[in-house]
Every structure is written in structure tokens, then in C-alpha cells.
C-alpha positions as YAML, in Angstrom:
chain: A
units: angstrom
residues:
- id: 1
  name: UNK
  ca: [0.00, 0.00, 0.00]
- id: 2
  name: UNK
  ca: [2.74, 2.39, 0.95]
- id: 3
  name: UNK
  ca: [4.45, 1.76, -2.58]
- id: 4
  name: UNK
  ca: [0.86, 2.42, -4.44]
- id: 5
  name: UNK
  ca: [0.77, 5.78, -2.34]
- id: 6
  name: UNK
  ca: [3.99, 7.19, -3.57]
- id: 7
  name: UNK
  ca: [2.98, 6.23, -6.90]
- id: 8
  name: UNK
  ca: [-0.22, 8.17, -6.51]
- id: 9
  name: UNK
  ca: [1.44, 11.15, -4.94]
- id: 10
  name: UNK
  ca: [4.27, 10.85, -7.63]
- id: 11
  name: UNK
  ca: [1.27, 11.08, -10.19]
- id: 12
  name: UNK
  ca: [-0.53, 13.99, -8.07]
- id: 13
  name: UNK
  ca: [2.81, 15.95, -7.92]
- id: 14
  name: UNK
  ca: [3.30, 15.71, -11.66]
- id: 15
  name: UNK
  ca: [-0.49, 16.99, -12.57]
- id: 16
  name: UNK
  ca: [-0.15, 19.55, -10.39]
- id: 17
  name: UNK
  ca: [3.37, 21.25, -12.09]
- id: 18
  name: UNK
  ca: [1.81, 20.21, -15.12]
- id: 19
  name: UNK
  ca: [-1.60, 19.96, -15.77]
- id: 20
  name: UNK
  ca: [-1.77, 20.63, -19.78]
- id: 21
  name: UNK
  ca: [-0.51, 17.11, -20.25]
- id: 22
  name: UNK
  ca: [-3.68, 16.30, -18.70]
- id: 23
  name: UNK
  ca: [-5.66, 18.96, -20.56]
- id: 24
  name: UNK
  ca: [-4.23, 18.38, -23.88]
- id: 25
  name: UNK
  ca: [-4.56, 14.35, -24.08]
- id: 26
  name: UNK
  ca: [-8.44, 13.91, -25.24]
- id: 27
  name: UNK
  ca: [-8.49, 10.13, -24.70]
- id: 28
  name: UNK
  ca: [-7.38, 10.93, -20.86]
- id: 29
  name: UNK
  ca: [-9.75, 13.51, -20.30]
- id: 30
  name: UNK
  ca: [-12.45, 11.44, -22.09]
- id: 31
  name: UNK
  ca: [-11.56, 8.94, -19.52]
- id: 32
  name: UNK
  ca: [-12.01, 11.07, -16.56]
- id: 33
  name: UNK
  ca: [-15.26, 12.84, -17.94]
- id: 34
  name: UNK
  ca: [-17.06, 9.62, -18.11]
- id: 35
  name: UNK
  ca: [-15.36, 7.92, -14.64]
- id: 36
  name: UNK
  ca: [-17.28, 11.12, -13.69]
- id: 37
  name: UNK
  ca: [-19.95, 10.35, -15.06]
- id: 38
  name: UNK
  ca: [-20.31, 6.80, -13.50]
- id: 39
  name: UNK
  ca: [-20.26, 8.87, -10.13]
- id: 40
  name: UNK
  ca: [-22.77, 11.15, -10.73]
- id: 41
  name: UNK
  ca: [-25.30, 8.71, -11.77]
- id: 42
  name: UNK
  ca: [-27.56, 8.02, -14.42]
- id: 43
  name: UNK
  ca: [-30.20, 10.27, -13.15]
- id: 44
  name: UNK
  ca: [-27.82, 13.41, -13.39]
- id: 45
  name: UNK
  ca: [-26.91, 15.53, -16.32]
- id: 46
  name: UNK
  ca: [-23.19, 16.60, -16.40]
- id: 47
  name: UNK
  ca: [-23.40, 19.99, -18.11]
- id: 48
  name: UNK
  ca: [-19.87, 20.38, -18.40]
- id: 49
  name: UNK
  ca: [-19.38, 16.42, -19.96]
- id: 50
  name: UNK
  ca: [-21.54, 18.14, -22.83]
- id: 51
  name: UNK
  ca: [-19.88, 21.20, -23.24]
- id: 52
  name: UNK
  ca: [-16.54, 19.41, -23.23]
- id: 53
  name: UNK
  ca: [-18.22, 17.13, -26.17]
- id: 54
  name: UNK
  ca: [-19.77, 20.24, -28.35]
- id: 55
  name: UNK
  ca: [-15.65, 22.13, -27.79]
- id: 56
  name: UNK
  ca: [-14.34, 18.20, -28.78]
- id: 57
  name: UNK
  ca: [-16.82, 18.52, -31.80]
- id: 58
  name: UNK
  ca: [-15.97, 21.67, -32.59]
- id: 59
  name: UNK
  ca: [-12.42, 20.77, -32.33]
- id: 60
  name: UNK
  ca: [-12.20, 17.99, -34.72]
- id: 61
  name: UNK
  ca: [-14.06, 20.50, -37.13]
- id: 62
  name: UNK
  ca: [-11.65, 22.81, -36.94]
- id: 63
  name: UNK
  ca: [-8.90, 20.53, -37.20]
- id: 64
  name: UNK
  ca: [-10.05, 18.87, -40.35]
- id: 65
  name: UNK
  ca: [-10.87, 22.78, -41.82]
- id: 66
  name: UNK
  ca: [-7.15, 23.31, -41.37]
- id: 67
  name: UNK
  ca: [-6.01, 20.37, -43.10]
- id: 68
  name: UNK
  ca: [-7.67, 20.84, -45.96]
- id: 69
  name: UNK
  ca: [-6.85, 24.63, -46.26]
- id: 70
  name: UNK
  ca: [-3.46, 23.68, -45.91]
- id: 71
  name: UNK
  ca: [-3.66, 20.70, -48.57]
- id: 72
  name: UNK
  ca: [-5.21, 23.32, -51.11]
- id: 73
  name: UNK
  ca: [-2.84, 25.83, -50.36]
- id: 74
  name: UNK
  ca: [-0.46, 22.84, -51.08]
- id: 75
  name: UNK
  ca: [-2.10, 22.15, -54.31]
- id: 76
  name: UNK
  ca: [-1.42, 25.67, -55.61]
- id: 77
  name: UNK
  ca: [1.98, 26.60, -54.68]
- id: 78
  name: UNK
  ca: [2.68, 23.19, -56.78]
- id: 79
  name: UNK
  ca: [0.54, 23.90, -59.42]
- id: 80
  name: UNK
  ca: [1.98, 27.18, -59.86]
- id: 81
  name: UNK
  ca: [5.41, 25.78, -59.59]
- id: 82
  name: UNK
  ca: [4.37, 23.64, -62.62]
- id: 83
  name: UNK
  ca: [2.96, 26.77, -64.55]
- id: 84
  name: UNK
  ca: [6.16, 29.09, -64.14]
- id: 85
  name: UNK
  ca: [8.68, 25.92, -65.01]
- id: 86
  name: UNK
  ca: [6.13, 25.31, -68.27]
- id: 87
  name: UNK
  ca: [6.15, 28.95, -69.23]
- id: 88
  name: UNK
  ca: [10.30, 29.37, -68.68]
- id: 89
  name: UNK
  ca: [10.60, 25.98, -71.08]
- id: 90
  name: UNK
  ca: [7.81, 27.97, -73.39]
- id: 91
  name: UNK
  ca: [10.73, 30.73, -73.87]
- id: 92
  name: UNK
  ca: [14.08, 28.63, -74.61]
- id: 93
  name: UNK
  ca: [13.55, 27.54, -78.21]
- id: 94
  name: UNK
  ca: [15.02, 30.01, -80.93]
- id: 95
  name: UNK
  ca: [13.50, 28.71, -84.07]
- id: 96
  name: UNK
  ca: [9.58, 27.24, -84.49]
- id: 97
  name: UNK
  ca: [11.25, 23.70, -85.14]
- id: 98
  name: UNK
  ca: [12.04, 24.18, -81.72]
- id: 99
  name: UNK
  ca: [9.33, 25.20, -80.44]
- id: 100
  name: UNK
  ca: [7.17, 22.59, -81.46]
- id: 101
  name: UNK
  ca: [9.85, 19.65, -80.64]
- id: 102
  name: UNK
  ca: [9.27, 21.32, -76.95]
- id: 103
  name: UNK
  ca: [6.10, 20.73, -76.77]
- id: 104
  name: UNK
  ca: [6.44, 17.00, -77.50]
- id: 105
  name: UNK
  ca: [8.98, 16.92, -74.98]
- id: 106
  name: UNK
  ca: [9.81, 18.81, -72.18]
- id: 107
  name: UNK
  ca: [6.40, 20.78, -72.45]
- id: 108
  name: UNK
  ca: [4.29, 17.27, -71.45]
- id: 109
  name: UNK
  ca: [6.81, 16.60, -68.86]
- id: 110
  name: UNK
  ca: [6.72, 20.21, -67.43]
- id: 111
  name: UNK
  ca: [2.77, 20.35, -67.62]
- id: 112
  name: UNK
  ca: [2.61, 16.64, -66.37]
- id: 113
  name: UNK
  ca: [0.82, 15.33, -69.20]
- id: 114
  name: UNK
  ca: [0.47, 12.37, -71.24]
- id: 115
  name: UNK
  ca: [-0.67, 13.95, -74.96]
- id: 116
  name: UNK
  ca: [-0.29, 17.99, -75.96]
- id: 117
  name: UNK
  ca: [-1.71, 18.99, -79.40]
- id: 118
  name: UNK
  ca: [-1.27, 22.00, -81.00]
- id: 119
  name: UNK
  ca: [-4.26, 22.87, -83.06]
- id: 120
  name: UNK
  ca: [-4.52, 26.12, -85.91]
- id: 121
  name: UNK
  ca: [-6.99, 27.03, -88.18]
- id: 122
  name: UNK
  ca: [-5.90, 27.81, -91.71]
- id: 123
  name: UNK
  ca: [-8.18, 28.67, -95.07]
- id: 124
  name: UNK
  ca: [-5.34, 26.14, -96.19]
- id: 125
  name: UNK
  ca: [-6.13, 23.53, -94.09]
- id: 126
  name: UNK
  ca: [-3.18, 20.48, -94.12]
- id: 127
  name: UNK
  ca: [-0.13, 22.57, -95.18]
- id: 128
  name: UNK
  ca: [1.68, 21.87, -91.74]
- id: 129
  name: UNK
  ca: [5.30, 21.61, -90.41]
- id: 130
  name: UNK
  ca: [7.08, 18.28, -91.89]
- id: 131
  name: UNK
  ca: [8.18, 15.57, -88.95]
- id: 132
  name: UNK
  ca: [5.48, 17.19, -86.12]
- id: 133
  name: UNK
  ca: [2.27, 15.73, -87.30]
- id: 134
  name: UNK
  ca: [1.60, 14.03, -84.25]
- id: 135
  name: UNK
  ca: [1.75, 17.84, -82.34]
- id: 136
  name: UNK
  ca: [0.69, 19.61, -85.23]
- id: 137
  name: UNK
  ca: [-2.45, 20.14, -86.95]
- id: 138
  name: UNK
  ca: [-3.85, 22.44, -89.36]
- id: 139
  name: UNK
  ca: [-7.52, 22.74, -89.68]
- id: 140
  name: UNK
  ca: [-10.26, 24.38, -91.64]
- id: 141
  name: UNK
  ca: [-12.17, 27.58, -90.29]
- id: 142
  name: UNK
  ca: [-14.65, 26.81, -87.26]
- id: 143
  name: UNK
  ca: [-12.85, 23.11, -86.33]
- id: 144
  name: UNK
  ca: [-11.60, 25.18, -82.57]
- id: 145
  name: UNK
  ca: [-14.92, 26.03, -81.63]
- id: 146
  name: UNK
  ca: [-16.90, 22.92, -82.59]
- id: 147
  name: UNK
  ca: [-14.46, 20.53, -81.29]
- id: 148
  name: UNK
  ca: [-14.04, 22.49, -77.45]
- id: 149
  name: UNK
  ca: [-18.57, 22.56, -77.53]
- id: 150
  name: UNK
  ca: [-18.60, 19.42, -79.15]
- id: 151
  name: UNK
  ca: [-21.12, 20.61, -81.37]
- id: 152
  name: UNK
  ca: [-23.24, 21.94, -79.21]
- id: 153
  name: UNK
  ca: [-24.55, 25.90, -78.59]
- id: 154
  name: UNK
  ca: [-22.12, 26.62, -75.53]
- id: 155
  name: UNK
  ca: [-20.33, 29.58, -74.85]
- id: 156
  name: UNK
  ca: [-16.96, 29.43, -75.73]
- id: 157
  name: UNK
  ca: [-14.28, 30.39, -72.52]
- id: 158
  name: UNK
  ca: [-10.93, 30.87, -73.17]
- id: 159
  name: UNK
  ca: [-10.28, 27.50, -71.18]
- id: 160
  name: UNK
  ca: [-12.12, 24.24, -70.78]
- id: 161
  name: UNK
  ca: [-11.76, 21.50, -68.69]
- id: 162
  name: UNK
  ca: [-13.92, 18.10, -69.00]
- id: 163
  name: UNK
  ca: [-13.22, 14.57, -68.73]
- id: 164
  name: UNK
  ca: [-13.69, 12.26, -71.69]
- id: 165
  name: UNK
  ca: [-14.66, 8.75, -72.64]
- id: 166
  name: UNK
  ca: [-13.82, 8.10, -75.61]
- id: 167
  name: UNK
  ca: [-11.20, 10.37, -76.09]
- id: 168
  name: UNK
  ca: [-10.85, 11.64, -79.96]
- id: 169
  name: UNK
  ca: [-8.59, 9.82, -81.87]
- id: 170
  name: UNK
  ca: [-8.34, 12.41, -83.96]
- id: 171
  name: UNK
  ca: [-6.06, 14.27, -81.80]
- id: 172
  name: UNK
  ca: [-4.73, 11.41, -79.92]
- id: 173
  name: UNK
  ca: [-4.24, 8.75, -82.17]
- id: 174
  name: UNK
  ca: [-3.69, 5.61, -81.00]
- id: 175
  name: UNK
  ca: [-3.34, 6.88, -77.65]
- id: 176
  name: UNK
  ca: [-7.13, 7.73, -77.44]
- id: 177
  name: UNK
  ca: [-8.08, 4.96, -75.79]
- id: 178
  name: UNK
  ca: [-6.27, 5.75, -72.58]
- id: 179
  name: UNK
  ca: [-7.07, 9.30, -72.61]
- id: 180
  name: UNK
  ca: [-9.67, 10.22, -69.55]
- id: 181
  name: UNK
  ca: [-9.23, 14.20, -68.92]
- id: 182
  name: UNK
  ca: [-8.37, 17.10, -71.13]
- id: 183
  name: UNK
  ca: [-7.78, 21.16, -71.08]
- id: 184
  name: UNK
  ca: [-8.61, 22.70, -73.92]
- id: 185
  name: UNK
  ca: [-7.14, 26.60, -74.15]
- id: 186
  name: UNK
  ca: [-8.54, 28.85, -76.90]
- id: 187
  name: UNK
  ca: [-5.82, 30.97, -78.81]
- id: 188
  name: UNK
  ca: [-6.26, 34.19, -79.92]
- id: 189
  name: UNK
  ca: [-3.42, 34.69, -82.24]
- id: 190
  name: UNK
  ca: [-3.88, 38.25, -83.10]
- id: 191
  name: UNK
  ca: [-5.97, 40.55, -85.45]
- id: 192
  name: UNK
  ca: [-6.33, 39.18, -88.57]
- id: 193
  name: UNK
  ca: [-5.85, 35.69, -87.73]
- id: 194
  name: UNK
  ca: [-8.01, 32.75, -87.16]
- id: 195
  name: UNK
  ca: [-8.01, 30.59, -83.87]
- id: 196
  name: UNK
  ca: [-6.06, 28.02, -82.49]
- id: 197
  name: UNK
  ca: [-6.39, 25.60, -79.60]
- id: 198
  name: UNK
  ca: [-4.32, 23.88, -77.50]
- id: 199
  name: UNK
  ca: [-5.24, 20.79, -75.97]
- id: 200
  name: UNK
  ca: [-3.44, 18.74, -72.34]
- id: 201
  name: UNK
  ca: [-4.53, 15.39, -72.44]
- id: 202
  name: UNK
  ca: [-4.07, 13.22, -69.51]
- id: 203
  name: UNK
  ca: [-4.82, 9.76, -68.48]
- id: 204
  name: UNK
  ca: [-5.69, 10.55, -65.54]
- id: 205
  name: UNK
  ca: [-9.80, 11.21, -64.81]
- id: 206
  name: UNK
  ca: [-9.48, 13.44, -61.93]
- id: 207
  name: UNK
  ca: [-6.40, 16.00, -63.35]
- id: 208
  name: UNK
  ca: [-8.92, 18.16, -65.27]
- id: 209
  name: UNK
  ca: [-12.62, 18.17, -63.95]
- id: 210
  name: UNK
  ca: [-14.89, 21.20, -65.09]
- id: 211
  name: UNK
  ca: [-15.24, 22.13, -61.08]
- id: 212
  name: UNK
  ca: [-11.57, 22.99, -60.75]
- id: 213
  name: UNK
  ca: [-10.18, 26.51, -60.65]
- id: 214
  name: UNK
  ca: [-8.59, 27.84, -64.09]
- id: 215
  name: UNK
  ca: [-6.45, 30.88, -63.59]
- id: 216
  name: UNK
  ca: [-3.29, 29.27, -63.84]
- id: 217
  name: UNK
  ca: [-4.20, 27.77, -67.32]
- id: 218
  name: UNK
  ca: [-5.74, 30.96, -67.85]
- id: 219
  name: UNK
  ca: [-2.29, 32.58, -67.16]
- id: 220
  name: UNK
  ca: [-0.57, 29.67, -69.55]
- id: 221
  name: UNK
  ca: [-2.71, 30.15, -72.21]
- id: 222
  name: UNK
  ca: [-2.15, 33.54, -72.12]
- id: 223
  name: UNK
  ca: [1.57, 33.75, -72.42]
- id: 224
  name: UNK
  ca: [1.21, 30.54, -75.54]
- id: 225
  name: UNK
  ca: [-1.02, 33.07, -77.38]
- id: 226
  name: UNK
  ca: [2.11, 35.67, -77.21]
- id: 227
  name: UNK
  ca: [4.23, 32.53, -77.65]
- id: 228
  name: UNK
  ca: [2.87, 31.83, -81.07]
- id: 229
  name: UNK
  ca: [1.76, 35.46, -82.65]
- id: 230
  name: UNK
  ca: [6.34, 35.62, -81.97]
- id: 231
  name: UNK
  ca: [6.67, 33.10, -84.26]
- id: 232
  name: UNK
  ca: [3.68, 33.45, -86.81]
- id: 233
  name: UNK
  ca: [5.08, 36.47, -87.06]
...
């Protein structure tokens, strides 16, 4: 008994000097709220057992709030990482050859893609750049617009981001089949000049869903279009 005593006042001693490690261990203090409990009775309501559960509740709310603010914040400082690194790789090339061998390349890898497709309109539809036809197409007047509505009376936004099954195979090729998400950005080349589009393909469903935010393709898009009047220039 007299060992169990010291062990107690040991114990005591501590929670005194110390009592946050008391406070701040919830499955403790849910133990001690409901030995409490078990004293009281069943015919007795422990007011502050249920305020202690509504601040636990509130707790755990607030606690998962912060995680996901801070996995979205997450999400953004790497997406515009990703951006930035795309755009710098955008500006290297010194000749259109270039250019376009970037975009087969290091552009996918940059953008974390599987398939990028660069897409003009011409009057003179098929005249395109020898040895880039899988990143190159030339297209007849109106081809931008129907292919990002599919057809359909839609307004057109400068970018567009769906998931797709089946994929075209006219812009993926044999690939199609493995396509599941896409981001279609609009070009506006300059006066004078008809559209183009730009299209991220990705295997993965969930990388481009018409709910997420598009500034930073916005921004991408943006600096392509100045890209590409440079060189059709």
C-alpha cells in the first residue's frame, strides 16, 4: 500500500506542475469525464461532460478545416510551380522547329501530361510543319470552336476542362483509348488571324474536372497566345 501511495502522490505531484498534459490528451480527459460520469449517476446531467463534447466537436471540425486549407494551399503553390517551369521551357527555343519539338517533350513533362496537341486554323487547311504531325495540326475555319462545344450551342471560354470517354482519336491517335481528362485553351493569335487551340490530355480522370479553378491555365494560355503570334510572325 505504501508503494501504491507514492505512486499516486508521484502522479498527483506531476499533474499539479503540469496539468496541460492532462488537458491536452483527449483520450485521458475522455476517460475522466465519463469515470465522472459513473459517479454522478444516471439520473444526473453533467453539463460540463456536454460542453466538453460540443468544444471536442468543434475541435475535430476545426482541425479537419485546417487540413484541408493547408492541402489546397499545397495544391497551388505546386501547381503554380508547374505553370512558371512550363512557361520558362515555353521561352528557350530560338526557331519554331524548336518550339514545337518542346512541346512534344519537355512541355508534357513540365505540364505533367500524357498527350499535348497544338491545333490552328488555316483557309489552307493540311499545309503543316514536316516531322510534327503528331503535335501539329492544321484545320479548316470553325474546327476550334466545334471541337471544345462538341457541337453543341455553348459559350466558348478561353479555357475548358472536362473529362472524356472516348477520347478523340483524332487528336490522340492511337493513344485515345487511354485518354480520360483534357484542357482545352482557346488561342487568340492576333488581329487578322483565325483561332487556335491547345489541348493537355491526360490519363488521368481526376487531373482536369470542369469544377476545378482555371487561372493558372488561364495565365498559360495567355503567355502561348504571345508565344505563337512571336513566331507566326
Amino acid at each position: 500500500m505504501s508503494e501504491q501511495a507514492q505512486v499516486l502522490d508521484t502522479i498527483r505531484r506531476k499533474i499539479l506542475a503540469e496539468p496541460e498534459v492532462i488537458l491536452e490528451d483527449q483520450d485521458v480527459m475522455r476517460a475522466l469525464v465519463e469515470a465522472n460520469e459513473r459517479t454522478l449517476g444516471g439520473n444526473i446531467i453533467d453539463m460540463r461532460g456536454i460542453a466538453m463534447e460540443r468544444l471536442e466537436s468543434r475541435l475535430d471540425r476545426l482541425e479537419d478545416t485546417h487540413k484541408s486549407v493547408i492541402a489546397a494551399a499545397y495544391e497551388n503553390l505546386v501547381g503554380t510551380n508547374m505553370i512558371q517551369n512550363a512557361v520558362l521551357k515555353m521561352l528557350e527555343p530560338t526557331d519554331f522547329p524548336s518550339f514545337l519539338h518542346s512541346l512534344a517533350g519537355e512541355q508534357m513533362e513540365a505540364l505533367r501530361v500524357t498527350k499535348l496537341r497544338l491545333i490552328l486554323e488555316s483557309k489552307e487547311p493540311g499545309a503543316g510543319v514536316p516531322g510534327f504531325e503528331q503535335v501539329l495540326s492544321i484545320v479548316g475555319p470553325g474546327v476550334v470552336d466545334h471541337y471544345i462545344t462538341a457541337g453543341r450551342n455553348l459559350v466558348v471560354r478561353p479555357v475548358t476542362l472536362r473529362q472524356v470517354s472516348p477520347a478523340s482519336s483524332d487528336v490522340y491517335g492511337e493513344i485515345a483509348p487511354y485518354i480520360k481528362s483534357e484542357a482545352l485553351l482557346r488561342l487568340d493569335l492576333g488581329e487578322g488571324r483565325l483561332p487556335g487551340l491547345l489541348i493537355l490530355g491526360s490519363e488521368n480522370p481526376h487531373q482536369f474536372r470542369p469544377n476545378q479553378g482555371t487561372d493558372l491555365l488561364t495565365f498559360f494560355g495567355a503567355a502561348f497566345e504571345r508565344a505563337m503570334r512571336r513566331w507566326l510572325a
